[in-house]
Amino acid sequence: MFILETLGLVMDLNQLAVLAMFLMFIAFLFRGIPVAYALVGVSLIFVLIAEIFLDPNRSLFRDVIEFDRTGIDYRRMGALGGRLFGSIVKNPVLVALPMFIFMGLMLDQSGVAQRMMRSMQTLFGAMRGGLALTVLLIGIILAASTGVIGASVTLLGVMALPSMLKQNYFKPISTGTIASAGTLGILIPPSIMLVIMSDQLAISLGDLFMGALFPGLLLGALYIVFIVVYGFISPKAMPAPENPPELGWAAVRDVLLSVVPPMFLILLVLGSIFAGIATPTEASGLGALGATLLAAANGKLSMTVLKDVSRSTMNTSGYIVGIFLAANFFAFILRRYGGDEIVEAMVTSAFTDPYMIVVFILFIIFLLGFLLDWIEITLIIMPLMLPIILGLGLEIDGFGVVRDPEVVWFAILVAVTLQTSFLTPPVGFALFYLKGVCPPSVSLGHIYRGVVPFVLLQLLGLFIVFEMPWLVTWLPSVAYGN
Amino acid sequence: MSSPDEFIAITDPGEAGREDHSIVDRLVIQISNLFAWFYPILMMAIVSQVILRQAGHNQAWLDDLQWWLYGAAVLIGIAYAVTTNSHVRVDIFYEGFADAKKARTEVFGLAWLFLPFTLLAWDMTLHYAVASVVADEGSDSPNGLHNLWILKVFLNTSFILIAVAIWAAYVRNLARLTEPVLWKQLFYALPATLFAVNLVIYYAVYWVVRLTGPEDQRVNRITREAPFEEVAFLGYEVSPMVLAAFVVTAILIGAAYMLGRKPAAAKG
């Protein structure tokens, strides 16, 4: 009681409860409990707390500490039925989620990327820094043809890292290049992260896809410039091979031929959206078919591959939708405790300048990126931020065409920020994937050191997009302008 | 070093750890494998719709079919991911845990956190599904897929499959800690057991009252009157159904314990 009284001087019980919800969630997470279970578990515990301790009519706490009623009771949770059906099942935008996953898995099986890697390595490997540039180029092309990252990092790691090490590239720069090139897939459209953002923020997926294109390419370009400059400053870090092989036109032709299939896929997905033939959701289906056709053309498609790709799609979309389900329930309970208003008040009272508030939010998301990865941040944090952004009165030019341009801009800023969450230790997806395929001579320390410059480049990219919102809003305005 | 293709090669998620799977785990996986075909079908449905629309024959029911297929498949996918243990976790510390600690984490996460929620979600979607069946709910679009109630009943049913998958995975993990005899199964999942017993009692009493009550009783008043009316207990207003759940659960676990003991006693 005394503890509660003391705490009551600092914050009221609702604030305390909201804080406790987040802390308990983080604690469960680090105990190794799956995200979805942790989210529903915390929510259930706070349902019980509301039912047992926080009923204003019978609470022992009433005299000790202030609180608002949560209004949680068993009967009222019946609203959950409609919520779950509306947000998970009857959600045409989310149809794109499994389809893009299917497409990504199928593309990995098609051998397209391996072929591209082999031919480009032969051609560019002879130049100083050529292998690093190859990795970046393939990273960008793969990013534009698939919406998931796992395989890109793995593939680049298995194929490029041994050659890089053989040519005596420094280990940190090699692993850093691979990890960051591989993660571009989640920013450059099509991307499952953007699919989920468009659902959570209620904005057009087409706008988001088009809006993410320039920022994604910008990041890729920053990486390339960095590698080139780094190569000049420190030639020892990326040496050319001692006796380069003879190169002929055959090598050039191989590269061109290997780039055709991914270009076909990019055209199919982004082209059909741009041309207005298909909605972004439908483009996911076209892309899935395109990837299947590419696998068939390379003789890699069999009943087993189709079966395993479908089952893996089932698995991946299953766990993502699991977090969807859980985050939905969590948000429902959090709101009952007044969590959204508390978070909103906290964020908006931090600064008066609306742009500083945006910076503040991005900073929080950057920090959260060290602990959580994009799925949790997008599903838990983004819905809380939406009303704040809408209330700021930001003036972002939508060229008269883009709806809610400030939200689209904000979503892309968050997407760029979340790029860092893949690379920041201790919980960076890309780092784990990469560690899994590294030879033993490469330590986790090398990988950690290697991502530092790329995280800084991502922050630079973030700054550029922040200063020039037209990078985001111009393309959607052209794409949908007519 | 192995060839790159081996690293990229895809495997069937349902086959990993198959030797530990019980028949229930296999059932969940078989059902999921069947529903996995919805994804290629969904792909064809989308492509057909794009082609048909370009040809000027837009099919509204194909639009509906897309999210029907997607919705059904991802709901089953949640159960599948439980069985294949794929739900994402932060594993920086988990990786280093001893086997028993990992198993305890699983037992707690599955039986104390996720299973009670699944039961709650089942109960909440039950009313939602029943209301839809009663109203014979159709599509928003005149040419869409009608009988929307099928999907809502499916949503409700999928939580049973998820619960079954959780229970099987829970028992599998409990076996890593101790001999998973029935009373231990029930006892180590106490919150879920209590809740399940509570639901069974609630609906049993509800139907007894409803079927034995007078002809003119008002159905929507049943749960507000005796025997559902809350009673005072230790200074709280508590539903008698909740109190009954505690008692029955204790009896249940006790009975399972006695039954489980007999063969051992006979042997000695």
Coordinates of N, CA and C in Angstrom, one line a residue, chain A residues 112-321:
Chain A
V112 N 17.2 -18.1 -59.8 CA 17.4 -16.8 -60.5 C 18.6 -16.0 -59.9
A113 N 18.5 -15.9 -58.5 CA 19.5 -15.1 -57.8 C 20.8 -15.8 -57.9
Q114 N 20.9 -17.1 -57.7 CA 22.2 -17.8 -57.8 C 22.9 -17.5 -59.1
R115 N 22.1 -17.5 -60.2 CA 22.6 -17.3 -61.5 C 23.2 -15.9 -61.7
M116 N 22.4 -14.9 -61.1 CA 22.8 -13.5 -61.2 C 24.1 -13.3 -60.4
M117 N 24.1 -14.0 -59.3 CA 25.3 -13.9 -58.4 C 26.6 -14.4 -59.1
R118 N 26.4 -15.6 -59.7 CA 27.6 -16.2 -60.3 C 28.1 -15.4 -61.5
S119 N 27.2 -14.9 -62.3 CA 27.7 -14.2 -63.5 C 28.2 -12.8 -63.1
M120 N 27.6 -12.2 -62.2 CA 28.1 -10.8 -61.8 C 29.5 -10.9 -61.1
Q121 N 29.6 -12.0 -60.3 CA 30.9 -12.2 -59.6 C 32.0 -12.3 -60.6
T122 N 31.7 -13.1 -61.6 CA 32.8 -13.3 -62.6 C 33.2 -11.9 -63.3
L123 N 32.2 -11.1 -63.6 CA 32.4 -9.9 -64.3 C 33.1 -8.8 -63.4
F124 N 32.4 -8.6 -62.2 CA 32.9 -7.5 -61.4 C 34.0 -7.9 -60.4
G125 N 34.1 -9.2 -60.2 CA 35.0 -9.6 -59.2 C 36.5 -9.2 -59.4
A126 N 36.8 -8.9 -60.7 CA 38.2 -8.5 -61.0 C 38.5 -7.1 -60.6
M127 N 37.5 -6.3 -60.4 CA 37.8 -4.9 -60.0 C 37.9 -4.8 -58.5
R128 N 38.6 -3.7 -58.1 CA 38.7 -3.5 -56.7 C 37.3 -3.1 -56.1
G129 N 36.9 -3.7 -55.1 CA 35.6 -3.4 -54.5 C 34.4 -4.0 -55.3
G130 N 34.8 -4.7 -56.4 CA 33.8 -5.2 -57.3 C 32.8 -6.2 -56.6
L131 N 33.3 -7.0 -55.7 CA 32.5 -8.0 -55.1 C 31.4 -7.3 -54.2
A132 N 31.9 -6.3 -53.5 CA 31.0 -5.5 -52.6 C 29.9 -4.9 -53.4
L133 N 30.3 -4.3 -54.6 CA 29.3 -3.7 -55.4 C 28.3 -4.7 -56.0
T134 N 28.8 -5.9 -56.4 CA 28.0 -7.0 -56.8 C 26.9 -7.3 -55.8
V135 N 27.3 -7.4 -54.6 CA 26.4 -7.7 -53.5 C 25.3 -6.7 -53.4
L136 N 25.7 -5.4 -53.5 CA 24.8 -4.3 -53.3 C 23.8 -4.3 -54.5
L137 N 24.3 -4.5 -55.7 CA 23.4 -4.5 -56.9 C 22.4 -5.6 -56.8
I138 N 22.9 -6.8 -56.5 CA 22.0 -7.9 -56.4 C 21.0 -7.7 -55.3
G139 N 21.5 -7.1 -54.2 CA 20.6 -6.8 -53.1 C 19.4 -5.9 -53.5
I140 N 19.8 -4.9 -54.3 CA 18.7 -4.0 -54.8 C 17.8 -4.6 -55.7
I141 N 18.3 -5.4 -56.7 CA 17.4 -6.1 -57.7 C 16.5 -7.1 -57.0
L142 N 17.1 -7.9 -56.0 CA 16.3 -8.8 -55.3 C 15.2 -8.1 -54.5
A143 N 15.6 -7.0 -53.9 CA 14.7 -6.2 -53.1 C 13.5 -5.8 -53.9
A144 N 13.7 -5.4 -55.1 CA 12.6 -4.9 -56.0 C 11.8 -6.1 -56.5
S145 N 12.3 -7.3 -56.4 CA 11.4 -8.4 -56.9 C 10.9 -9.3 -55.8
T146 N 11.2 -9.0 -54.5 CA 10.6 -9.8 -53.5 C 10.4 -9.0 -52.2
G147 N 9.5 -9.5 -51.4 CA 9.1 -8.7 -50.2 C 9.6 -9.2 -48.9
V148 N 10.5 -10.2 -48.9 CA 10.9 -10.7 -47.6 C 12.5 -10.7 -47.6
I149 N 13.1 -10.8 -46.5 CA 14.5 -10.6 -46.5 C 15.3 -11.9 -46.2
G150 N 14.7 -12.8 -45.4 CA 15.5 -13.9 -44.9 C 16.5 -14.5 -45.9
A151 N 15.9 -14.9 -47.1 CA 16.7 -15.6 -48.1 C 17.7 -14.7 -48.7
S152 N 17.4 -13.4 -48.9 CA 18.4 -12.5 -49.5 C 19.7 -12.5 -48.7
V153 N 19.6 -12.3 -47.4 CA 20.8 -12.3 -46.6 C 21.5 -13.6 -46.6
T154 N 20.7 -14.7 -46.5 CA 21.3 -16.0 -46.5 C 22.1 -16.2 -47.8
L155 N 21.4 -16.0 -48.9 CA 21.9 -16.2 -50.2 C 23.2 -15.4 -50.5
L156 N 23.1 -14.1 -50.2 CA 24.3 -13.3 -50.4 C 25.4 -13.7 -49.5
G157 N 25.1 -14.1 -48.2 CA 26.1 -14.6 -47.3 C 26.8 -15.9 -47.8
V158 N 26.0 -16.9 -48.2 CA 26.6 -18.1 -48.7 C 27.4 -17.9 -49.9
M159 N 26.9 -17.1 -50.9 CA 27.5 -17.1 -52.2 C 28.7 -16.1 -52.2
A160 N 28.5 -14.9 -51.6 CA 29.5 -13.9 -51.7 C 30.6 -13.9 -50.7
L161 N 30.2 -14.2 -49.4 CA 31.1 -14.1 -48.4 C 32.4 -14.9 -48.6
P162 N 32.3 -16.2 -49.0 CA 33.5 -17.0 -49.2 C 34.5 -16.3 -50.2
S163 N 33.9 -15.8 -51.3 CA 34.8 -15.2 -52.4 C 35.4 -13.9 -51.8
M164 N 34.6 -13.1 -51.0 CA 35.1 -11.9 -50.5 C 36.3 -12.2 -49.6
L165 N 36.1 -13.2 -48.7 CA 37.2 -13.5 -47.8 C 38.4 -14.1 -48.5
K166 N 38.2 -14.8 -49.6 CA 39.3 -15.3 -50.3 C 40.1 -14.2 -51.0
Q167 N 39.4 -13.1 -51.4 CA 40.1 -12.0 -51.9 C 40.6 -11.1 -50.9
N168 N 40.6 -11.5 -49.6 CA 41.1 -10.7 -48.5 C 40.4 -9.4 -48.2
Y169 N 39.1 -9.4 -48.5 CA 38.3 -8.3 -48.0 C 38.3 -8.3 -46.5
F170 N 38.2 -7.1 -45.9 CA 38.1 -7.0 -44.5 C 36.8 -7.6 -44.1
K171 N 36.8 -8.4 -42.9 CA 35.6 -9.1 -42.6 C 34.4 -8.2 -42.2
P172 N 34.7 -7.1 -41.4 CA 33.5 -6.3 -41.1 C 32.8 -5.6 -42.3
I173 N 33.6 -5.1 -43.3 CA 33.0 -4.5 -44.4 C 32.3 -5.5 -45.3
S174 N 32.8 -6.7 -45.3 CA 32.1 -7.8 -46.1 C 30.7 -8.1 -45.5
T175 N 30.8 -8.4 -44.2 CA 29.5 -8.8 -43.6 C 28.5 -7.6 -43.5
G176 N 29.0 -6.4 -43.3 CA 28.2 -5.3 -43.2 C 27.5 -5.0 -44.5
T177 N 28.2 -5.2 -45.6 CA 27.6 -5.0 -47.0 C 26.5 -6.0 -47.2
I178 N 26.8 -7.3 -46.9 CA 25.9 -8.3 -47.1 C 24.6 -8.1 -46.3
A179 N 24.8 -7.9 -45.0 CA 23.6 -7.7 -44.2 C 22.7 -6.6 -44.6
S180 N 23.3 -5.4 -44.9 CA 22.5 -4.3 -45.3 C 21.9 -4.4 -46.7
A181 N 22.7 -5.0 -47.6 CA 22.1 -5.2 -49.0 C 20.9 -6.1 -48.9
G182 N 21.1 -7.2 -48.1 CA 20.0 -8.2 -48.0 C 18.7 -7.6 -47.4
T183 N 18.9 -6.6 -46.5 CA 17.7 -6.1 -45.8 C 16.9 -5.1 -46.6
L184 N 17.5 -4.6 -47.7 CA 16.8 -3.6 -48.5 C 15.4 -4.1 -49.0
G185 N 15.3 -5.5 -49.0 CA 14.1 -6.1 -49.5 C 12.8 -5.6 -48.8
I186 N 13.0 -5.2 -47.5 CA 11.8 -4.9 -46.7 C 11.4 -3.5 -47.0
L187 N 12.3 -2.7 -47.6 CA 11.9 -1.3 -47.8 C 11.5 -1.1 -49.3
I188 N 12.3 -1.6 -50.2 CA 12.0 -1.4 -51.6 C 10.8 -2.2 -52.0
P189 N 9.8 -1.6 -52.6 CA 8.6 -2.4 -52.9 C 8.8 -3.5 -53.9
P190 N 8.1 -4.5 -53.9 CA 7.0 -4.9 -53.0 C 7.6 -5.3 -51.7
S191 N 6.9 -5.1 -50.6 CA 7.4 -5.4 -49.3 C 6.3 -5.8 -48.4
I192 N 6.5 -6.9 -47.6 CA 5.4 -7.2 -46.7 C 5.2 -6.2 -45.6
M193 N 6.3 -5.6 -45.2 CA 6.2 -4.6 -44.2 C 5.3 -3.4 -44.6
L194 N 5.4 -3.0 -45.9 CA 4.5 -1.9 -46.3 C 3.1 -2.4 -46.4
V195 N 2.9 -3.7 -46.7 CA 1.5 -4.2 -46.7 C 0.9 -4.1 -45.3
I196 N 1.7 -4.4 -44.3 CA 1.1 -4.4 -42.9 C 0.9 -2.9 -42.5
M197 N 1.9 -2.0 -42.9 CA 1.7 -0.6 -42.6 C 0.5 0.0 -43.2
S198 N 0.3 -0.4 -44.4 CA -0.9 0.2 -45.1 C -2.2 -0.2 -44.4
D199 N -2.2 -1.4 -43.9 CA -3.3 -1.9 -43.1 C -3.5 -1.2 -41.8
Q200 N -2.4 -1.0 -41.1 CA -2.4 -0.4 -39.7 C -2.7 1.1 -39.8
L201 N -2.3 1.7 -40.8 CA -2.4 3.2 -40.9 C -3.6 3.6 -41.8
A202 N -4.3 2.6 -42.4 CA -5.4 2.9 -43.3 C -5.0 3.8 -44.4
I203 N -3.9 3.5 -45.1 CA -3.6 4.3 -46.3 C -3.4 3.4 -47.4
S204 N -3.4 4.0 -48.6 CA -3.4 3.1 -49.8 C -2.0 2.4 -50.0
L205 N -2.1 1.1 -50.2 CA -0.9 0.3 -50.4 C -0.1 0.8 -51.6
G206 N -0.9 1.2 -52.7 CA -0.2 1.7 -53.9 C 0.6 2.9 -53.6
D207 N 0.1 3.8 -52.8 CA 0.8 5.0 -52.5 C 2.1 4.7 -51.7
L208 N 1.9 3.7 -50.8 CA 3.1 3.3 -50.0 C 4.2 2.7 -50.9
F209 N 3.8 1.8 -51.8 CA 4.7 1.2 -52.6 C 5.5 2.2 -53.5
M210 N 4.7 3.1 -54.1 CA 5.3 4.1 -55.0 C 6.2 5.0 -54.1
G211 N 5.7 5.4 -52.9 CA 6.4 6.3 -52.0 C 7.7 5.7 -51.5
A212 N 7.8 4.4 -51.4 CA 9.0 3.8 -50.8 C 10.1 3.6 -51.9
L213 N 9.7 3.7 -53.2 CA 10.6 3.4 -54.2 C 11.9 4.3 -54.2
F214 N 11.7 5.6 -54.2 CA 12.8 6.5 -54.2 C 13.7 6.4 -52.9
P215 N 13.0 6.4 -51.7 CA 13.8 6.3 -50.5 C 14.6 5.0 -50.5
G216 N 14.0 3.9 -51.0 CA 14.7 2.6 -51.0 C 15.9 2.7 -52.0
L217 N 15.7 3.2 -53.2 CA 16.8 3.4 -54.1 C 17.9 4.3 -53.5
L218 N 17.4 5.4 -52.8 CA 18.3 6.3 -52.2 C 19.3 5.6 -51.3
L219 N 18.7 4.7 -50.4 CA 19.5 4.0 -49.5 C 20.6 3.1 -50.3
G220 N 20.1 2.4 -51.3 CA 21.0 1.6 -52.1 C 22.1 2.5 -52.7
A221 N 21.7 3.6 -53.2 CA 22.7 4.5 -53.8 C 23.7 5.0 -52.7
L222 N 23.2 5.3 -51.5 CA 24.2 5.7 -50.5 C 25.2 4.6 -50.2
Y223 N 24.7 3.4 -50.1 CA 25.6 2.2 -49.8 C 26.6 2.2 -50.9
I224 N 26.2 2.3 -52.2 CA 27.2 2.2 -53.3 C 28.2 3.3 -53.2
V225 N 27.8 4.5 -53.0 CA 28.7 5.6 -52.9 C 29.7 5.3 -51.7
F226 N 29.2 4.8 -50.6 CA 30.0 4.6 -49.5 C 31.1 3.5 -49.8
I227 N 30.7 2.5 -50.5 CA 31.6 1.4 -50.8 C 32.7 2.0 -51.8
V228 N 32.3 2.8 -52.8 CA 33.3 3.3 -53.7 C 34.3 4.2 -53.0
V229 N 33.7 5.1 -52.2 CA 34.6 6.0 -51.4 C 35.5 5.3 -50.5
Y230 N 35.0 4.3 -49.8 CA 35.7 3.5 -48.9 C 36.9 2.8 -49.6
G231 N 36.5 2.3 -50.8 CA 37.5 1.6 -51.6 C 38.7 2.5 -51.9
F232 N 38.4 3.8 -52.2 CA 39.5 4.7 -52.6 C 40.3 5.1 -51.3
I233 N 39.6 5.2 -50.2 CA 40.3 5.7 -49.0 C 41.2 4.5 -48.4
S234 N 40.6 3.3 -48.5 CA 41.3 2.2 -47.8 C 41.3 1.0 -48.8
P235 N 42.2 1.1 -49.8 CA 42.2 0.0 -50.8 C 42.5 -1.4 -50.2
K236 N 43.2 -1.4 -49.1 CA 43.5 -2.7 -48.5 C 42.2 -3.4 -48.1
A237 N 41.2 -2.7 -47.8 CA 40.0 -3.3 -47.3 C 39.3 -4.1 -48.3
M238 N 39.4 -3.8 -49.6 CA 38.7 -4.5 -50.7 C 39.7 -4.7 -51.8
P239 N 40.7 -5.5 -51.7 CA 41.7 -5.6 -52.8 C 41.1 -6.3 -54.0
A240 N 41.7 -6.0 -55.1 CA 41.4 -6.7 -56.4 C 42.1 -8.1 -56.3
P241 N 41.7 -9.1 -57.1 CA 42.4 -10.3 -57.1 C 43.8 -10.2 -57.7
E242 N 44.7 -11.0 -57.3 CA 46.1 -10.9 -57.7 C 46.3 -11.1 -59.2
N243 N 45.6 -12.2 -59.7 CA 45.7 -12.5 -61.1 C 44.3 -12.6 -61.7
P244 N 43.7 -11.4 -62.1 CA 42.3 -11.5 -62.5 C 42.2 -12.3 -63.8
P245 N 41.1 -13.0 -63.9 CA 40.8 -13.9 -65.1 C 40.5 -13.0 -66.3
E246 N 40.8 -13.5 -67.5 CA 40.4 -12.8 -68.7 C 38.9 -12.7 -68.8
L247 N 38.5 -11.5 -69.2 CA 37.0 -11.4 -69.3 C 36.7 -11.1 -70.8
G248 N 35.7 -11.7 -71.3 CA 35.3 -11.4 -72.6 C 33.8 -10.9 -72.7
W249 N 33.3 -10.8 -73.9 CA 31.9 -10.4 -74.0 C 31.0 -11.5 -73.4
A250 N 31.4 -12.7 -73.4 CA 30.6 -13.8 -72.9 C 30.2 -13.4 -71.4
A251 N 31.1 -12.9 -70.7 CA 30.8 -12.6 -69.3 C 29.7 -11.5 -69.2
V252 N 29.9 -10.5 -70.0 CA 28.9 -9.4 -70.1 C 27.5 -9.9 -70.5
R253 N 27.5 -10.8 -71.5 CA 26.3 -11.4 -71.9 C 25.6 -12.2 -70.8
D254 N 26.4 -13.0 -70.1 CA 25.9 -13.7 -69.0 C 25.2 -12.9 -68.0
V255 N 25.8 -11.8 -67.7 CA 25.2 -10.9 -66.7 C 23.9 -10.3 -67.2
L256 N 23.9 -9.9 -68.4 CA 22.7 -9.3 -69.0 C 21.5 -10.3 -69.0
L257 N 21.9 -11.5 -69.4 CA 20.9 -12.6 -69.4 C 20.3 -12.9 -68.0
S258 N 21.3 -12.9 -67.1 CA 20.8 -13.3 -65.7 C 19.9 -12.2 -65.1
V259 N 20.0 -11.0 -65.6 CA 19.2 -9.9 -65.0 C 17.8 -9.8 -65.6
V260 N 17.6 -10.5 -66.7 CA 16.3 -10.5 -67.4 C 15.2 -11.0 -66.5
P261 N 15.4 -12.2 -65.9 CA 14.2 -12.8 -65.2 C 13.8 -11.9 -64.0
P262 N 14.7 -11.4 -63.2 CA 14.2 -10.5 -62.1 C 13.5 -9.2 -62.6
M263 N 14.0 -8.7 -63.8 CA 13.4 -7.5 -64.4 C 12.0 -7.8 -64.8
F264 N 11.8 -9.0 -65.3 CA 10.5 -9.5 -65.7 C 9.5 -9.4 -64.5
L265 N 10.0 -9.9 -63.4 CA 9.2 -10.0 -62.2 C 8.9 -8.6 -61.7
I266 N 9.9 -7.7 -61.7 CA 9.7 -6.3 -61.3 C 8.6 -5.6 -62.1
L267 N 8.8 -5.9 -63.5 CA 7.8 -5.3 -64.4 C 6.4 -5.8 -64.1
L268 N 6.3 -7.1 -63.8 CA 5.0 -7.7 -63.6 C 4.4 -7.1 -62.4
V269 N 5.1 -7.0 -61.3 CA 4.5 -6.5 -60.0 C 4.4 -5.0 -60.0
L270 N 5.5 -4.3 -60.1 CA 5.4 -2.8 -60.0 C 4.8 -2.2 -61.2
G271 N 5.1 -2.8 -62.4 CA 4.6 -2.3 -63.6 C 3.1 -2.4 -63.7
S272 N 2.5 -3.5 -63.2 CA 1.1 -3.7 -63.3 C 0.4 -2.7 -62.3
I273 N 1.0 -2.4 -61.2 CA 0.4 -1.4 -60.3 C 0.5 0.0 -60.9
F274 N 1.7 0.3 -61.5 CA 1.9 1.6 -62.0 C 1.0 1.8 -63.2
A275 N 0.8 0.8 -64.0 CA -0.1 0.9 -65.2 C -1.6 0.9 -64.8
G276 N -1.9 0.6 -63.6 CA -3.3 0.5 -63.2 C -4.0 -0.8 -63.6
I277 N -3.2 -1.8 -64.1 CA -3.8 -3.0 -64.5 C -4.3 -3.8 -63.3
A278 N -3.5 -3.8 -62.2 CA -3.9 -4.5 -61.0 C -3.7 -3.7 -59.8
T279 N -4.5 -4.0 -58.8 CA -4.3 -3.4 -57.5 C -3.1 -3.9 -56.9
P280 N -2.5 -3.3 -55.9 CA -1.3 -3.8 -55.3 C -1.5 -5.3 -54.7
T281 N -2.7 -5.5 -54.2 CA -3.0 -6.8 -53.7 C -3.0 -7.9 -54.9
E282 N -3.6 -7.5 -56.0 CA -3.6 -8.4 -57.1 C -2.2 -8.6 -57.7
A283 N -1.4 -7.5 -57.6 CA 0.0 -7.6 -58.1 C 0.7 -8.7 -57.3
S284 N 0.4 -8.9 -56.1 CA 1.0 -10.0 -55.3 C 0.8 -11.3 -55.9
G285 N -0.5 -11.5 -56.4 CA -0.8 -12.8 -57.0 C -0.1 -12.9 -58.3
L286 N 0.0 -11.8 -59.1 CA 0.7 -11.9 -60.4 C 2.2 -12.2 -60.1
G287 N 2.8 -11.6 -59.1 CA 4.2 -11.8 -58.8 C 4.4 -13.3 -58.3
A288 N 3.4 -13.8 -57.6 CA 3.6 -15.2 -57.1 C 3.6 -16.1 -58.4
L289 N 2.7 -15.8 -59.3 CA 2.7 -16.7 -60.5 C 4.0 -16.5 -61.3
G290 N 4.4 -15.2 -61.4 CA 5.6 -14.9 -62.2 C 6.8 -15.7 -61.6
A291 N 6.9 -15.7 -60.3 CA 8.1 -16.4 -59.6 C 7.9 -17.9 -59.9
T292 N 6.7 -18.4 -59.9 CA 6.5 -19.8 -60.2 C 6.9 -20.1 -61.6
L293 N 6.5 -19.2 -62.6 CA 6.9 -19.5 -64.0 C 8.4 -19.4 -64.1
L294 N 9.1 -18.5 -63.4 CA 10.6 -18.4 -63.5 C 11.2 -19.7 -63.0
A295 N 10.6 -20.3 -61.9 CA 11.1 -21.5 -61.4 C 10.9 -22.6 -62.4
A296 N 9.8 -22.6 -63.0 CA 9.5 -23.6 -64.1 C 10.4 -23.5 -65.2
A297 N 10.7 -22.2 -65.7 CA 11.6 -22.0 -66.8 C 13.0 -22.5 -66.5
N298 N 13.4 -22.4 -65.2 CA 14.7 -22.9 -64.9 C 14.8 -24.4 -64.5
G299 N 13.6 -25.0 -64.7 CA 13.6 -26.5 -64.4 C 13.6 -26.8 -63.0
K300 N 13.3 -25.8 -62.1 CA 13.4 -26.0 -60.7 C 12.0 -26.3 -60.0
L301 N 11.0 -26.2 -60.9 CA 9.6 -26.4 -60.3 C 9.3 -27.9 -60.3
S302 N 8.9 -28.4 -59.2 CA 8.4 -29.7 -59.1 C 7.3 -29.7 -58.1
M303 N 6.6 -30.8 -58.1 CA 5.4 -30.9 -57.1 C 6.0 -30.7 -55.7
T304 N 7.1 -31.3 -55.4 CA 7.7 -31.1 -54.1 C 8.0 -29.7 -53.7
V305 N 8.5 -28.9 -54.7 CA 8.8 -27.5 -54.5 C 7.5 -26.8 -54.2
L306 N 6.6 -27.0 -55.1 CA 5.3 -26.3 -54.9 C 4.7 -26.6 -53.6
K307 N 4.7 -27.8 -53.2 CA 4.1 -28.3 -51.9 C 4.9 -27.6 -50.8
D308 N 6.2 -27.7 -50.8 CA 7.0 -27.1 -49.7 C 6.9 -25.6 -49.6
V309 N 6.8 -24.9 -50.8 CA 6.7 -23.5 -50.8 C 5.3 -23.1 -50.2
S310 N 4.3 -23.9 -50.6 CA 2.9 -23.6 -50.0 C 2.9 -23.8 -48.5
R311 N 3.6 -24.9 -48.1 CA 3.5 -25.1 -46.6 C 4.4 -24.1 -45.9
S312 N 5.5 -23.7 -46.4 CA 6.3 -22.7 -45.8 C 5.6 -21.4 -45.7
T313 N 4.8 -21.1 -46.8 CA 4.0 -19.9 -46.8 C 3.0 -19.9 -45.7
M314 N 2.4 -21.1 -45.5 CA 1.4 -21.3 -44.4 C 2.1 -21.0 -43.1
N315 N 3.3 -21.5 -42.9 CA 4.0 -21.3 -41.7 C 4.3 -19.9 -41.4
T316 N 4.9 -19.2 -42.4 CA 5.3 -17.8 -42.2 C 4.1 -16.9 -42.0
S317 N 3.1 -17.1 -42.9 CA 1.9 -16.2 -42.7 C 1.2 -16.5 -41.4
G318 N 1.3 -17.8 -41.0 CA 0.7 -18.2 -39.7 C 1.2 -17.5 -38.6
Y319 N 2.6 -17.4 -38.5 CA 3.1 -16.7 -37.3 C 3.0 -15.2 -37.4
I320 N 3.0 -14.6 -38.6 CA 2.7 -13.2 -38.7 C 1.3 -12.9 -38.3
V321 N 0.3 -13.7 -38.8 CA -1.1 -13.4 -38.4 C -1.3 -13.7 -37.0

